[in-house]
Each structure stands twice: as C-alpha cells, then as structure tokens.
CSV table of C-alpha atoms in Angstrom, one decimal:
chain,number,residue,atom,x,y,z
A,249,MET,CA,0.0,0.1,0.4
A,250,TYR,CA,1.4,3.6,-0.2
A,251,VAL,CA,0.5,7.0,-1.3
A,252,THR,CA,2.1,9.6,-3.0
A,253,THR,CA,3.5,12.4,-1.9
A,254,ALA,CA,3.7,16.2,-3.9
A,255,ASP,CA,6.5,15.5,-5.7
A,256,GLY,CA,5.5,12.4,-7.4
A,257,ALA,CA,7.5,10.2,-4.5
A,258,SER,CA,5.4,6.9,-3.6
A,259,ILE,CA,5.4,6.6,0.3
A,260,PHE,CA,5.0,2.7,1.9
A,261,TYR,CA,2.5,2.0,4.3
A,262,LYS,CA,1.3,-1.2,6.6
A,263,GLU,CA,-2.1,-1.6,8.1
A,264,TRP,CA,-3.3,-3.4,11.3
A,265,GLY,CA,-6.1,-4.2,13.5
A,266,ALA,CA,-9.0,-1.5,13.9
A,267,GLY,CA,-9.6,0.8,16.4
A,268,ARG,CA,-8.3,4.6,17.2
A,269,PRO,CA,-5.0,5.4,14.5
A,270,VAL,CA,-1.6,4.7,15.7
A,271,VAL,CA,1.2,6.3,13.5
A,272,LEU,CA,5.0,5.0,14.0
A,273,SER,CA,8.0,6.7,12.6
A,274,HIS,CA,10.7,4.7,12.4
A,275,GLY,CA,14.6,5.2,13.4
A,276,TRP,CA,17.5,5.7,10.6
A,277,PRO,CA,18.6,3.3,8.2
A,278,LEU,CA,15.2,1.2,8.7
A,279,ASN,CA,11.1,0.6,7.7
A,280,ALA,CA,8.7,-0.1,9.4
A,281,ASP,CA,9.5,-3.5,9.8
A,282,SER,CA,11.6,-2.1,13.1
A,283,TRP,CA,7.9,-1.6,14.7
A,284,GLU,CA,6.8,-5.2,14.4
A,285,ALA,CA,7.2,-6.4,18.5
A,286,GLN,CA,4.9,-2.8,19.2
A,287,ALA,CA,2.6,-2.8,15.6
A,288,LEU,CA,1.3,-6.4,16.3
A,289,PHE,CA,0.5,-5.7,20.3
A,290,LEU,CA,-1.5,-2.9,19.7
A,291,ALA,CA,-2.9,-4.2,16.9
A,292,GLU,CA,-4.1,-7.3,18.8
A,293,HIS,CA,-5.4,-4.5,21.4
A,294,GLY,CA,-7.6,-2.6,19.3
A,295,PHE,CA,-5.6,0.0,17.5
A,296,ARG,CA,-5.3,0.5,14.1
A,297,VAL,CA,-1.7,0.9,13.1
A,298,ILE,CA,-0.2,2.3,10.6
A,299,ALA,CA,3.9,1.8,10.3
A,300,HIS,CA,5.2,3.7,7.1
A,301,ASP,CA,9.0,3.9,5.4
A,302,ARG,CA,10.1,6.7,5.4
A,303,ARG,CA,11.0,8.2,1.5
A,304,GLY,CA,14.5,6.9,0.7
A,305,HIS,CA,14.0,3.5,3.4
A,306,GLY,CA,12.4,0.4,2.7
A,307,ARG,CA,9.7,-0.1,0.2
A,308,SER,CA,9.5,3.5,-0.7
A,309,THR,CA,11.3,5.8,-3.3
A,310,GLN,CA,14.8,6.4,-3.8
A,311,THR,CA,14.6,9.7,-4.0
A,312,TRP,CA,17.7,12.3,-5.1
A,313,HIS,CA,16.1,15.1,-3.5
A,314,GLY,CA,14.2,15.9,-0.3
A,315,ASN,CA,16.0,14.0,2.5
A,316,GLU,CA,16.0,15.8,5.4
A,317,MET,CA,13.0,16.6,8.5
A,318,ASP,CA,11.1,18.9,6.5
A,319,THR,CA,10.1,17.1,3.9
A,320,TYR,CA,9.6,14.0,6.2
A,321,ALA,CA,7.2,15.4,7.9
A,322,ASP,CA,5.5,16.6,4.7
A,323,ASP,CA,5.3,12.9,3.6
A,324,LEU,CA,4.2,12.1,6.7
A,325,ALA,CA,1.3,14.6,6.8
A,326,THR,CA,0.6,13.7,3.4
A,327,LEU,CA,0.1,9.8,4.7
A,328,LEU,CA,-2.5,11.3,7.5
A,329,ASP,CA,-4.6,13.2,5.3
A,330,THR,CA,-4.6,10.6,2.4
A,331,LEU,CA,-5.6,7.9,4.8
A,332,ASP,CA,-8.1,10.7,6.9
A,333,VAL,CA,-6.4,9.7,10.2
A,334,ARG,CA,-7.5,11.5,13.3
A,335,GLU,CA,-7.5,11.8,16.8
A,336,ALA,CA,-4.2,9.9,16.4
A,337,THR,CA,-0.8,8.6,18.4
A,338,LEU,CA,2.0,9.8,16.4
A,339,VAL,CA,5.1,7.3,18.1
A,340,GLY,CA,8.9,8.1,16.4
A,341,PHE,CA,11.5,6.3,17.4
A,342,SER,CA,15.0,7.6,17.2
A,343,THR,CA,15.0,10.0,13.7
A,344,GLY,CA,11.2,8.3,13.8
A,345,GLY,CA,11.1,11.2,17.1
A,346,GLY,CA,12.6,13.9,15.0
A,347,GLU,CA,9.9,13.3,12.3
A,348,VAL,CA,6.8,13.6,14.7
A,349,ALA,CA,8.6,16.8,16.3
A,350,ARG,CA,9.1,18.6,12.9
A,351,TYR,CA,5.5,17.7,12.0
A,352,ILE,CA,3.8,18.6,14.6
A,353,GLY,CA,5.7,22.2,14.0
A,354,ARG,CA,4.9,22.3,10.3
A,355,HIS,CA,1.3,21.0,10.4
A,356,GLY,CA,-0.2,21.2,14.1
A,357,THR,CA,-1.6,18.6,16.2
A,358,GLY,CA,-5.6,18.6,14.3
A,359,ARG,CA,-5.7,14.7,13.5
A,360,VAL,CA,-3.3,14.5,16.6
A,361,ALA,CA,-4.1,13.0,20.4
A,362,GLN,CA,-0.6,11.8,21.6
A,363,ALA,CA,2.5,12.0,21.2
A,364,VAL,CA,5.3,9.9,21.8
A,365,LEU,CA,9.0,10.1,21.6
A,366,VAL,CA,11.5,6.4,21.9
A,367,SER,CA,15.1,6.8,22.5
A,368,ALA,CA,14.3,10.3,20.1
A,369,VAL,CA,16.9,12.3,18.5
A,370,PRO,CA,15.2,16.4,19.4
A,371,PRO,CA,16.0,18.5,20.9
A,372,PHE,CA,18.9,19.0,19.4
A,373,MET,CA,21.8,16.5,18.3
A,374,LEU,CA,24.6,18.0,17.1
A,375,GLN,CA,27.2,20.3,19.4
A,376,THR,CA,27.1,23.5,18.7
A,377,PRO,CA,27.9,27.1,20.9
A,378,ASP,CA,23.9,27.2,22.3
A,379,ASN,CA,23.7,23.8,22.5
A,380,PRO,CA,27.7,22.7,24.0
A,381,GLY,CA,25.9,19.3,25.7
A,382,GLY,CA,25.8,18.0,22.5
A,383,VAL,CA,27.5,15.3,20.7
A,384,PRO,CA,30.7,16.4,18.7
A,385,VAL,CA,30.3,16.6,15.0
A,386,GLN,CA,33.0,14.1,14.8
A,387,VAL,CA,31.0,11.4,15.9
A,388,PHE,CA,28.5,11.6,12.4
A,389,ASP,CA,31.6,12.4,10.8
A,390,ALA,CA,32.7,9.1,11.5
A,391,ILE,CA,29.6,7.5,10.9
A,392,ARG,CA,29.5,9.8,7.2
A,393,ALA,CA,33.2,8.6,6.5
A,394,GLY,CA,31.7,4.6,7.6
A,395,SER,CA,28.8,4.6,4.8
A,396,LEU,CA,30.9,5.6,2.0
A,397,ALA,CA,33.7,3.7,3.1
A,398,ASP,CA,31.7,0.5,3.8
A,399,ARG,CA,28.4,0.3,5.0
A,400,SER,CA,26.7,-2.9,5.3
A,401,GLN,CA,29.7,-3.4,7.4
A,402,THR,CA,29.1,0.2,9.0
A,403,TYR,CA,25.5,-0.8,9.8
A,404,LYS,CA,27.1,-4.7,11.3
A,405,ASP,CA,28.8,-2.6,13.4
A,406,LEU,CA,26.1,-0.8,14.7
A,407,ALA,CA,24.1,-3.8,15.7
A,408,ALA,CA,26.7,-5.4,17.0
A,409,GLY,CA,28.0,-2.3,19.2
A,410,PRO,CA,25.9,0.6,20.1
A,411,PHE,CA,22.9,0.2,18.9
A,412,PHE,CA,21.3,-2.6,20.9
A,413,GLY,CA,24.4,-2.7,23.7
A,414,GLY,CA,25.1,-6.1,23.3
A,415,ALA,CA,21.6,-7.7,24.2
A,416,VAL,CA,20.0,-8.8,21.4
A,417,SER,CA,20.3,-12.3,19.9
A,418,GLN,CA,22.2,-12.4,16.1
A,419,GLY,CA,18.8,-13.0,14.2
A,420,VAL,CA,18.4,-9.3,15.3
A,421,GLN,CA,21.4,-7.9,14.5
A,422,ASP,CA,20.7,-9.3,10.8
A,423,ALA,CA,17.2,-8.0,10.7
A,424,PHE,CA,18.7,-4.5,12.2
A,425,TRP,CA,21.4,-5.4,8.7
A,426,LEU,CA,18.8,-6.7,5.7
A,427,GLN,CA,16.4,-3.4,6.2
A,428,SER,CA,19.4,-0.9,6.5
A,429,MET,CA,20.5,-2.3,3.0
A,430,ALA,CA,17.0,-1.9,1.4
A,431,ALA,CA,17.7,2.4,2.7
A,432,GLY,CA,19.4,4.3,-1.2
A,433,HIS,CA,22.4,4.9,-0.3
A,434,ARG,CA,22.0,8.9,-0.6
A,435,ASN,CA,19.1,8.7,1.5
A,436,ALA,CA,20.8,6.9,3.9
A,437,PHE,CA,24.2,9.3,3.6
A,438,GLU,CA,22.3,12.3,3.8
A,439,CYS,CA,19.5,11.3,6.9
A,440,ILE,CA,22.9,11.6,9.6
A,441,ALA,CA,22.6,15.2,8.9
A,442,ALA,CA,18.7,15.0,8.9
A,443,PHE,CA,19.2,13.1,12.5
A,444,SER,CA,21.9,14.8,13.9
A,445,ALA,CA,21.9,18.4,12.8
A,446,THR,CA,18.3,19.9,12.8
A,447,ASP,CA,16.9,21.7,15.7
A,448,PHE,CA,13.7,20.1,16.9
A,449,ARG,CA,13.2,23.5,20.0
A,450,PRO,CA,10.8,25.1,18.2
A,451,ASP,CA,9.2,22.5,17.2
A,452,LEU,CA,8.9,20.5,20.6
A,453,ALA,CA,7.6,23.8,22.3
A,454,ALA,CA,4.8,23.2,19.9
A,455,ILE,CA,3.8,20.3,21.2
A,456,ASP,CA,0.3,20.8,23.0
A,457,VAL,CA,-0.8,17.1,23.5
A,458,PRO,CA,-0.7,15.0,26.3
A,459,THR,CA,3.0,13.6,25.3
A,460,LEU,CA,5.4,10.5,26.7
A,461,VAL,CA,8.9,10.6,25.9
A,462,ILE,CA,10.6,7.1,27.1
A,463,HIS,CA,14.4,6.6,26.5
A,464,GLY,CA,17.2,4.5,28.0
A,465,ASP,CA,19.9,5.4,30.4
A,466,ALA,CA,22.7,3.5,29.0
A,467,ASP,CA,21.4,4.8,25.2
A,468,GLN,CA,24.5,5.0,22.8
A,469,VAL,CA,23.3,6.2,20.2
A,470,VAL,CA,20.7,9.1,20.9
A,471,PRO,CA,22.5,9.9,24.4
A,472,PHE,CA,19.7,10.1,27.5
A,473,GLU,CA,21.4,13.7,28.6
A,474,VAL,CA,20.8,14.6,25.0
A,475,GLY,CA,17.8,12.7,23.6
A,476,GLY,CA,15.0,11.8,26.2
A,477,MET,CA,16.1,14.3,29.4
A,478,ALA,CA,15.9,16.9,27.3
A,479,SER,CA,13.1,16.1,25.5
A,480,SER,CA,11.0,15.6,28.4
A,481,ALA,CA,12.2,19.4,29.8
A,482,LEU,CA,11.3,20.7,26.7
A,483,ILE,CA,7.8,19.6,26.6
A,484,LYS,CA,5.0,21.3,28.6
A,485,ASP,CA,3.4,18.2,30.7
A,486,ALA,CA,5.7,15.6,29.6
A,487,ARG,CA,6.2,12.5,31.1
A,488,LEU,CA,9.2,10.7,30.9
A,489,VAL,CA,10.3,7.1,31.7
A,490,VAL,CA,13.4,6.0,31.7
A,491,TYR,CA,14.8,2.4,31.1
A,492,ALA,CA,17.1,2.4,34.1
A,493,GLY,CA,20.8,0.4,31.5
A,494,ALA,CA,18.6,0.2,28.7
A,495,PRO,CA,20.7,1.2,24.6
A,496,HIS,CA,19.4,2.5,22.3
A,497,GLY,CA,17.2,0.0,20.5
A,498,ILE,CA,14.3,-0.6,23.0
A,499,THR,CA,12.2,-1.7,20.8
A,500,ASP,CA,13.7,-5.1,20.4
A,501,THR,CA,15.4,-5.1,23.8
A,502,HIS,CA,12.6,-3.8,25.7
A,503,LYS,CA,9.7,-4.5,23.5
A,504,GLN,CA,7.3,-6.2,26.0
A,505,GLN,CA,8.4,-3.5,28.7
A,506,LEU,CA,7.9,-0.8,25.4
A,507,GLY,CA,4.2,-2.6,24.4
A,508,SER,CA,2.7,-2.1,28.2
A,509,ASP,CA,3.9,1.5,28.3
A,510,LEU,CA,2.5,2.5,25.0
A,511,LEU,CA,-0.7,0.3,25.6
A,512,ALA,CA,-1.2,2.5,29.0
A,513,PHE,CA,-0.2,5.3,27.5
A,514,LEU,CA,-3.4,5.0,24.7
A,515,LYS,CA,-5.9,3.8,26.9
A,516,GLU,CA,-5.4,7.2,28.9
A,517,TYR,CA,-6.7,8.6,26.3
A,518,ASP,CA,-9.6,6.5,25.4
A,519,ALA,CA,-10.9,6.1,29.1
C-alpha cells in the first residue's frame, strides 16, 4: 500500500488492526518492519496501527532530493491526510521522533491526540555554541565516512555494538542489517545530517498534546541527557519514563516493557 507525495514519491505503509490510530515513525536507517513487535501487540489490543517507510528507506521511493526533516514531516502529513487519520497517537523512534516533532511543528496537532518519543533524537543532537552538551560533529562525520567506505559493515558494527548494546541475538542484528541495506545509499547518507543537525527545539515548544518520552539511560547512540531528558524538559507537561540500563534499540531489547507502556498511555486517552 502506498500514498503519493507532492513531488511524486511513493511512500509505503502497512496498516494492521482497527480502532483509534497509532502511527509509527521508524529510526535510521531502518523501515516500518523495525516496529513489528509493537505493531502486532497494539493491533491485537484494539488499535489501528499504521507504520510507513520513510522516503529513501525500505519500500518507499529512493528520491535524490528531500532527504531532510521538513520533507519527511510533509510526507507524514500526506500519509495522515490521504488516510484521513484523526485522533492519532504519533510514536517516533530515534530519527522518527524528529519526524514526529517536525510534523507537529509544521502541521500542528489537528489530527493528533497524543505523541510519544522513544529513544528520540530531539531536541538537538549536534554540539554547537548554543548547544554545548550535544554530540561532537566528529561522531557523525565518522558515521558518514563509514557509510561511504563500507556501509554494509558499518551497519553490522552498529547492530553488534552501540545500537543494541550487545543485548540481542544474531538474528535481530541480521534484521537490522537487512533493513539498513534496503535504504538508498544517498538517502541514508543524507539522513545522518537530518537526524543529527536539525534543531527541533522550536518544534517541541509547539507540542500541545499529552506526550510520553521514553529513553534508556545507557543509550550510546542518542545519549539520555542529549535526548529524552532534554526533550521532556522542553515539552509542556511531558511525562518521562527512563529505562534503567537500556540501550538505544529498546524496540527490540525491551519490546514487552515498551508495548505495555505504550498501551497504558493509549488507554489514558481512551478512558
């Protein structure tokens, strides 16, 4: 199933279950399949779960241009508008958290009931003079260099190391690699700047719906202090849930806990 964007890109999505909608935005350089545990669990518990492949990733068009957050957010708007999604809970993991924040910053919350940021890149990952606690640009330059030199091995190294913190099977690591290699080379490369150098602080200030922020305090990809802790302080009345000792990829390492926390948050709105 696909929707077509203003510039003609085809955005793949899957839709499971029925009920109030939950829209899942995935991380870099993955696709909607990375949400399979949460999508299955929430659909089985009475929700309409929609998960899409960001442009340039998975089964969506590998466009040459548009590999930045404004376009990602506009693509998400196209998906919600085309499917006439209303009262949705938007859930963004890692880069997907930036997509959710930028969507709200650009398009508002007319279709949104709740937001959830999971191991998410907002408010601003990159170390700059006005963001001295951020991650040095050399870290992202190293990812870019690895992507150009041997992106296949770079993805394997990420899966075996910082992404999951050594807490998953070889099968889960292989799934990470498979999804990553399905992303377009230019798309995945340019997305590194999109997730690291985009300032989401104004977008977080625009969030006016109940928001849950979930982050592991041992995250080696988006450090807790840079991501979840900082975001929860900038979003009005946000609720912060910290997973003690958890790495970045909690959609796999803590999938049962994450599913339960998401379901409880969803039920709060429906009560």
